[in-house]
Protein backbone atom coordinates (compact mmCIF):
# COMPACT_ATOMS: atom_id res chain seq x y z
CA UNK A 1 0.00 0.00 0.00
CA UNK A 2 1.38 3.40 -0.92
CA UNK A 3 1.82 6.19 1.58
CA UNK A 4 -0.39 9.25 1.51
CA UNK A 5 1.34 12.00 -0.50
CA UNK A 6 2.77 14.85 1.57
CA UNK A 7 1.74 18.46 1.17
CA UNK A 8 4.12 20.98 2.63
CA UNK A 9 2.65 24.41 3.25
CA UNK A 10 5.00 26.86 4.88
CA UNK A 11 7.18 29.91 4.70
CA UNK A 12 10.73 30.40 3.54
CA UNK A 13 12.54 32.54 6.15
CA UNK A 14 13.42 36.18 5.47
CA UNK A 15 16.93 36.63 4.02
CA UNK A 16 17.16 32.99 2.84
CA UNK A 17 18.45 32.28 -0.66
CA UNK A 18 15.28 30.90 -2.25
CA UNK A 19 16.63 28.00 -4.34
CA UNK A 20 18.87 26.40 -1.70
CA UNK A 21 16.17 26.97 0.96
CA UNK A 22 13.61 25.06 -1.12
CA UNK A 23 16.08 22.21 -1.67
CA UNK A 24 16.61 22.06 2.11
CA UNK A 25 12.86 22.00 2.82
CA UNK A 26 12.43 19.07 0.42
CA UNK A 27 15.34 17.25 2.03
CA UNK A 28 13.94 17.77 5.52
CA UNK A 29 10.44 16.73 4.43
CA UNK A 30 11.69 13.74 2.46
CA UNK A 31 10.08 14.99 -0.76
CA UNK A 32 12.00 13.78 -3.82
CA UNK A 33 9.33 14.14 -6.51
CA UNK A 34 6.63 16.78 -6.72
CA UNK A 35 5.40 20.17 -7.79
CA UNK A 36 6.06 23.57 -6.25
CA UNK A 37 4.07 26.79 -6.26
CA UNK A 38 4.89 29.91 -4.31
CA UNK A 39 4.20 33.62 -3.92
CA UNK A 40 5.87 36.36 -1.90
CA UNK A 41 8.54 38.99 -2.33
CA UNK A 42 12.31 39.22 -2.78
CA UNK A 43 14.69 41.94 -1.67
CA UNK A 44 16.72 41.21 -4.81
CA UNK A 45 16.80 38.53 -7.45
CA UNK A 46 19.01 36.71 -9.94
CA UNK A 47 17.26 35.31 -13.00
CA UNK A 48 18.73 32.95 -15.55
CA UNK A 49 18.13 32.75 -19.28
CA UNK A 50 19.53 29.69 -21.03
CA UNK A 51 21.32 30.62 -24.24
CA UNK A 52 20.53 27.79 -26.66
CA UNK A 53 23.56 28.58 -28.83
CA UNK A 54 26.25 28.78 -26.15
CA UNK A 55 24.53 26.22 -23.88
CA UNK A 56 25.04 28.41 -20.85
CA UNK A 57 22.94 30.51 -18.50
CA UNK A 58 23.08 34.27 -18.68
CA UNK A 59 22.38 35.64 -15.21
CA UNK A 60 20.44 38.89 -14.84
CA UNK A 61 20.80 40.60 -11.48
CA UNK A 62 17.69 42.39 -10.25
CA UNK A 63 18.92 44.77 -7.56
CA UNK A 64 15.58 46.04 -6.32
CA UNK A 65 12.68 44.71 -4.25
CA UNK A 66 10.20 42.71 -6.31
CA UNK A 67 6.99 40.78 -5.75
CA UNK A 68 6.93 37.09 -6.58
CA UNK A 69 3.80 37.07 -8.70
CA UNK A 70 4.23 33.39 -9.47
CA UNK A 71 6.80 30.74 -8.69
CA UNK A 72 6.32 27.45 -10.47
CA UNK A 73 8.54 24.43 -10.33
CA UNK A 74 9.16 20.77 -9.73
CA UNK A 75 11.12 18.51 -7.43
CA UNK A 76 13.28 15.62 -8.63
CA UNK A 77 16.63 14.07 -7.74
CA UNK A 78 19.90 15.63 -8.86
CA UNK A 79 23.18 14.10 -7.68
CA UNK A 80 21.15 11.98 -5.27
CA UNK A 81 19.53 14.94 -3.48
CA UNK A 82 16.13 16.62 -3.83
CA UNK A 83 16.44 19.50 -6.30
CA UNK A 84 13.83 22.16 -6.98
CA UNK A 85 13.74 23.54 -10.52
CA UNK A 86 11.88 26.84 -10.19
CA UNK A 87 10.88 29.62 -12.56
CA UNK A 88 9.77 33.02 -11.31
CA UNK A 89 7.55 35.78 -12.62
CA UNK A 90 8.42 38.93 -10.68
CA UNK A 91 6.58 42.24 -10.37
CA UNK A 92 8.51 45.51 -10.11
CA UNK A 93 7.44 48.70 -8.35
CA UNK A 94 6.07 50.14 -11.59
CA UNK A 95 3.99 46.96 -12.13
CA UNK A 96 6.06 45.72 -15.05
CA UNK A 97 7.20 42.11 -14.91
CA UNK A 98 10.42 40.17 -15.17
CA UNK A 99 10.91 36.47 -15.27
CA UNK A 100 13.32 33.61 -15.58
CA UNK A 101 15.01 30.58 -14.10
CA UNK A 102 15.80 30.95 -10.39
CA UNK A 103 19.53 31.41 -9.87
CA UNK A 104 21.46 31.64 -6.59
CA UNK A 105 20.94 35.11 -5.15
CA UNK A 106 17.14 35.32 -4.95
CA UNK A 107 16.94 36.72 -1.43
CA UNK A 108 13.60 36.23 0.32
CA UNK A 109 11.68 39.08 1.93
CA UNK A 110 8.61 36.88 2.43
CA UNK A 111 7.60 33.66 0.73
CA UNK A 112 4.70 31.25 1.11
CA UNK A 113 5.28 27.91 -0.54
CA UNK A 114 3.19 24.85 -1.33
CA UNK A 115 5.03 21.65 -2.24
CA UNK A 116 2.91 18.73 -3.35
CA UNK A 117 4.56 15.34 -3.32
CA UNK A 118 3.80 13.22 -6.37
CA UNK A 119 4.28 9.53 -5.58
CA UNK A 120 5.97 7.26 -8.08
CA UNK A 121 9.34 6.08 -9.25
CA UNK A 122 12.33 8.32 -8.60
CA UNK A 123 12.65 11.09 -11.13
CA UNK A 124 16.38 11.58 -11.69
CA UNK A 125 18.24 14.39 -13.47
CA UNK A 126 21.16 13.51 -15.69
CA UNK A 127 23.19 15.20 -18.40
CA UNK A 128 21.24 15.60 -21.64
CA UNK A 129 23.66 15.81 -24.57
CA UNK A 130 21.44 17.68 -27.10
CA UNK A 131 20.65 20.52 -24.67
CA UNK A 132 23.64 20.15 -22.31
CA UNK A 133 21.20 20.54 -19.41
CA UNK A 134 20.61 18.32 -16.38
CA UNK A 135 17.19 17.07 -17.51
CA UNK A 136 14.99 14.21 -16.40
CA UNK A 137 16.46 10.95 -17.65
CA UNK A 138 13.15 9.61 -18.92
CA UNK A 139 10.41 11.04 -21.07
ZN1 LIG B 1 14.76 26.55 -15.63
PDB file of C-alpha atoms and ligand atoms in Angstrom:
ATOM      1  CA  UNK A   1       0.000   0.000   0.000  1.00  0.00           C
ATOM      2  CA  UNK A   2       1.378   3.403  -0.921  1.00  0.00           C
ATOM      3  CA  UNK A   3       1.825   6.189   1.579  1.00  0.00           C
ATOM      4  CA  UNK A   4      -0.387   9.254   1.509  1.00  0.00           C
ATOM      5  CA  UNK A   5       1.344  12.001  -0.502  1.00  0.00           C
ATOM      6  CA  UNK A   6       2.766  14.845   1.571  1.00  0.00           C
ATOM      7  CA  UNK A   7       1.735  18.456   1.165  1.00  0.00           C
ATOM      8  CA  UNK A   8       4.117  20.980   2.627  1.00  0.00           C
ATOM      9  CA  UNK A   9       2.648  24.406   3.247  1.00  0.00           C
ATOM     10  CA  UNK A  10       5.004  26.856   4.878  1.00  0.00           C
ATOM     11  CA  UNK A  11       7.180  29.907   4.696  1.00  0.00           C
ATOM     12  CA  UNK A  12      10.728  30.397   3.540  1.00  0.00           C
ATOM     13  CA  UNK A  13      12.544  32.536   6.151  1.00  0.00           C
ATOM     14  CA  UNK A  14      13.417  36.180   5.466  1.00  0.00           C
ATOM     15  CA  UNK A  15      16.929  36.632   4.017  1.00  0.00           C
ATOM     16  CA  UNK A  16      17.157  32.994   2.835  1.00  0.00           C
ATOM     17  CA  UNK A  17      18.454  32.280  -0.660  1.00  0.00           C
ATOM     18  CA  UNK A  18      15.284  30.904  -2.253  1.00  0.00           C
ATOM     19  CA  UNK A  19      16.628  28.005  -4.344  1.00  0.00           C
ATOM     20  CA  UNK A  20      18.868  26.399  -1.696  1.00  0.00           C
ATOM     21  CA  UNK A  21      16.172  26.975   0.961  1.00  0.00           C
ATOM     22  CA  UNK A  22      13.609  25.062  -1.120  1.00  0.00           C
ATOM     23  CA  UNK A  23      16.078  22.211  -1.674  1.00  0.00           C
ATOM     24  CA  UNK A  24      16.611  22.062   2.105  1.00  0.00           C
ATOM     25  CA  UNK A  25      12.861  21.999   2.823  1.00  0.00           C
ATOM     26  CA  UNK A  26      12.427  19.072   0.423  1.00  0.00           C
ATOM     27  CA  UNK A  27      15.344  17.254   2.028  1.00  0.00           C
ATOM     28  CA  UNK A  28      13.939  17.771   5.525  1.00  0.00           C
ATOM     29  CA  UNK A  29      10.439  16.731   4.429  1.00  0.00           C
ATOM     30  CA  UNK A  30      11.688  13.735   2.459  1.00  0.00           C
ATOM     31  CA  UNK A  31      10.077  14.988  -0.757  1.00  0.00           C
ATOM     32  CA  UNK A  32      11.997  13.785  -3.823  1.00  0.00           C
ATOM     33  CA  UNK A  33       9.331  14.138  -6.509  1.00  0.00           C
ATOM     34  CA  UNK A  34       6.625  16.782  -6.717  1.00  0.00           C
ATOM     35  CA  UNK A  35       5.396  20.166  -7.793  1.00  0.00           C
ATOM     36  CA  UNK A  36       6.064  23.569  -6.248  1.00  0.00           C
ATOM     37  CA  UNK A  37       4.066  26.788  -6.264  1.00  0.00           C
ATOM     38  CA  UNK A  38       4.894  29.911  -4.307  1.00  0.00           C
ATOM     39  CA  UNK A  39       4.203  33.618  -3.924  1.00  0.00           C
ATOM     40  CA  UNK A  40       5.870  36.361  -1.903  1.00  0.00           C
ATOM     41  CA  UNK A  41       8.544  38.992  -2.328  1.00  0.00           C
ATOM     42  CA  UNK A  42      12.308  39.218  -2.777  1.00  0.00           C
ATOM     43  CA  UNK A  43      14.690  41.945  -1.669  1.00  0.00           C
ATOM     44  CA  UNK A  44      16.722  41.213  -4.812  1.00  0.00           C
ATOM     45  CA  UNK A  45      16.805  38.527  -7.453  1.00  0.00           C
ATOM     46  CA  UNK A  46      19.009  36.715  -9.937  1.00  0.00           C
ATOM     47  CA  UNK A  47      17.256  35.311 -12.998  1.00  0.00           C
ATOM     48  CA  UNK A  48      18.727  32.955 -15.550  1.00  0.00           C
ATOM     49  CA  UNK A  49      18.126  32.752 -19.283  1.00  0.00           C
ATOM     50  CA  UNK A  50      19.533  29.690 -21.033  1.00  0.00           C
ATOM     51  CA  UNK A  51      21.323  30.618 -24.240  1.00  0.00           C
ATOM     52  CA  UNK A  52      20.531  27.787 -26.662  1.00  0.00           C
ATOM     53  CA  UNK A  53      23.561  28.575 -28.833  1.00  0.00           C
ATOM     54  CA  UNK A  54      26.253  28.780 -26.153  1.00  0.00           C
ATOM     55  CA  UNK A  55      24.526  26.218 -23.881  1.00  0.00           C
ATOM     56  CA  UNK A  56      25.037  28.408 -20.848  1.00  0.00           C
ATOM     57  CA  UNK A  57      22.939  30.510 -18.499  1.00  0.00           C
ATOM     58  CA  UNK A  58      23.076  34.272 -18.680  1.00  0.00           C
ATOM     59  CA  UNK A  59      22.382  35.638 -15.206  1.00  0.00           C
ATOM     60  CA  UNK A  60      20.444  38.885 -14.843  1.00  0.00           C
ATOM     61  CA  UNK A  61      20.802  40.597 -11.476  1.00  0.00           C
ATOM     62  CA  UNK A  62      17.690  42.392 -10.251  1.00  0.00           C
ATOM     63  CA  UNK A  63      18.924  44.768  -7.562  1.00  0.00           C
ATOM     64  CA  UNK A  64      15.583  46.044  -6.319  1.00  0.00           C
ATOM     65  CA  UNK A  65      12.684  44.709  -4.248  1.00  0.00           C
ATOM     66  CA  UNK A  66      10.198  42.706  -6.313  1.00  0.00           C
ATOM     67  CA  UNK A  67       6.988  40.784  -5.747  1.00  0.00           C
ATOM     68  CA  UNK A  68       6.931  37.088  -6.578  1.00  0.00           C
ATOM     69  CA  UNK A  69       3.795  37.065  -8.704  1.00  0.00           C
ATOM     70  CA  UNK A  70       4.232  33.387  -9.467  1.00  0.00           C
ATOM     71  CA  UNK A  71       6.801  30.743  -8.692  1.00  0.00           C
ATOM     72  CA  UNK A  72       6.321  27.445 -10.471  1.00  0.00           C
ATOM     73  CA  UNK A  73       8.538  24.429 -10.335  1.00  0.00           C
ATOM     74  CA  UNK A  74       9.155  20.775  -9.726  1.00  0.00           C
ATOM     75  CA  UNK A  75      11.122  18.505  -7.430  1.00  0.00           C
ATOM     76  CA  UNK A  76      13.276  15.622  -8.627  1.00  0.00           C
ATOM     77  CA  UNK A  77      16.631  14.070  -7.745  1.00  0.00           C
ATOM     78  CA  UNK A  78      19.902  15.625  -8.865  1.00  0.00           C
ATOM     79  CA  UNK A  79      23.177  14.101  -7.685  1.00  0.00           C
ATOM     80  CA  UNK A  80      21.150  11.979  -5.267  1.00  0.00           C
ATOM     81  CA  UNK A  81      19.527  14.940  -3.479  1.00  0.00           C
ATOM     82  CA  UNK A  82      16.128  16.623  -3.835  1.00  0.00           C
ATOM     83  CA  UNK A  83      16.445  19.495  -6.299  1.00  0.00           C
ATOM     84  CA  UNK A  84      13.829  22.163  -6.985  1.00  0.00           C
ATOM     85  CA  UNK A  85      13.738  23.544 -10.521  1.00  0.00           C
ATOM     86  CA  UNK A  86      11.884  26.841 -10.191  1.00  0.00           C
ATOM     87  CA  UNK A  87      10.877  29.621 -12.556  1.00  0.00           C
ATOM     88  CA  UNK A  88       9.767  33.024 -11.306  1.00  0.00           C
ATOM     89  CA  UNK A  89       7.545  35.779 -12.620  1.00  0.00           C
ATOM     90  CA  UNK A  90       8.416  38.930 -10.679  1.00  0.00           C
ATOM     91  CA  UNK A  91       6.577  42.238 -10.366  1.00  0.00           C
ATOM     92  CA  UNK A  92       8.506  45.513 -10.112  1.00  0.00           C
ATOM     93  CA  UNK A  93       7.441  48.701  -8.345  1.00  0.00           C
ATOM     94  CA  UNK A  94       6.066  50.140 -11.587  1.00  0.00           C
ATOM     95  CA  UNK A  95       3.986  46.956 -12.125  1.00  0.00           C
ATOM     96  CA  UNK A  96       6.062  45.722 -15.046  1.00  0.00           C
ATOM     97  CA  UNK A  97       7.199  42.112 -14.910  1.00  0.00           C
ATOM     98  CA  UNK A  98      10.420  40.168 -15.172  1.00  0.00           C
ATOM     99  CA  UNK A  99      10.907  36.466 -15.271  1.00  0.00           C
ATOM    100  CA  UNK A 100      13.324  33.610 -15.579  1.00  0.00           C
ATOM    101  CA  UNK A 101      15.011  30.585 -14.097  1.00  0.00           C
ATOM    102  CA  UNK A 102      15.796  30.946 -10.387  1.00  0.00           C
ATOM    103  CA  UNK A 103      19.531  31.410  -9.867  1.00  0.00           C
ATOM    104  CA  UNK A 104      21.463  31.641  -6.595  1.00  0.00           C
ATOM    105  CA  UNK A 105      20.937  35.115  -5.147  1.00  0.00           C
ATOM    106  CA  UNK A 106      17.144  35.323  -4.954  1.00  0.00           C
ATOM    107  CA  UNK A 107      16.935  36.720  -1.427  1.00  0.00           C
ATOM    108  CA  UNK A 108      13.604  36.228   0.323  1.00  0.00           C
ATOM    109  CA  UNK A 109      11.681  39.079   1.931  1.00  0.00           C
ATOM    110  CA  UNK A 110       8.607  36.882   2.426  1.00  0.00           C
ATOM    111  CA  UNK A 111       7.602  33.657   0.734  1.00  0.00           C
ATOM    112  CA  UNK A 112       4.696  31.255   1.105  1.00  0.00           C
ATOM    113  CA  UNK A 113       5.275  27.912  -0.542  1.00  0.00           C
ATOM    114  CA  UNK A 114       3.190  24.853  -1.331  1.00  0.00           C
ATOM    115  CA  UNK A 115       5.034  21.651  -2.242  1.00  0.00           C
ATOM    116  CA  UNK A 116       2.914  18.732  -3.353  1.00  0.00           C
ATOM    117  CA  UNK A 117       4.561  15.335  -3.319  1.00  0.00           C
ATOM    118  CA  UNK A 118       3.797  13.225  -6.368  1.00  0.00           C
ATOM    119  CA  UNK A 119       4.281   9.529  -5.584  1.00  0.00           C
ATOM    120  CA  UNK A 120       5.967   7.261  -8.080  1.00  0.00           C
ATOM    121  CA  UNK A 121       9.344   6.078  -9.245  1.00  0.00           C
ATOM    122  CA  UNK A 122      12.334   8.319  -8.602  1.00  0.00           C
ATOM    123  CA  UNK A 123      12.654  11.095 -11.126  1.00  0.00           C
ATOM    124  CA  UNK A 124      16.385  11.584 -11.685  1.00  0.00           C
ATOM    125  CA  UNK A 125      18.243  14.391 -13.474  1.00  0.00           C
ATOM    126  CA  UNK A 126      21.164  13.515 -15.690  1.00  0.00           C
ATOM    127  CA  UNK A 127      23.191  15.204 -18.396  1.00  0.00           C
ATOM    128  CA  UNK A 128      21.238  15.600 -21.640  1.00  0.00           C
ATOM    129  CA  UNK A 129      23.657  15.809 -24.573  1.00  0.00           C
ATOM    130  CA  UNK A 130      21.438  17.679 -27.096  1.00  0.00           C
ATOM    131  CA  UNK A 131      20.646  20.522 -24.672  1.00  0.00           C
ATOM    132  CA  UNK A 132      23.641  20.150 -22.309  1.00  0.00           C
ATOM    133  CA  UNK A 133      21.203  20.543 -19.410  1.00  0.00           C
ATOM    134  CA  UNK A 134      20.605  18.317 -16.381  1.00  0.00           C
ATOM    135  CA  UNK A 135      17.193  17.066 -17.511  1.00  0.00           C
ATOM    136  CA  UNK A 136      14.988  14.205 -16.396  1.00  0.00           C
ATOM    137  CA  UNK A 137      16.459  10.945 -17.649  1.00  0.00           C
ATOM    138  CA  UNK A 138      13.150   9.614 -18.922  1.00  0.00           C
ATOM    139  CA  UNK A 139      10.409  11.043 -21.068  1.00  0.00           C
TER     140      UNK A 139
HETATM  141 ZN1  LIG B   1      14.765  26.553 -15.632  1.00  0.00          ZN
END
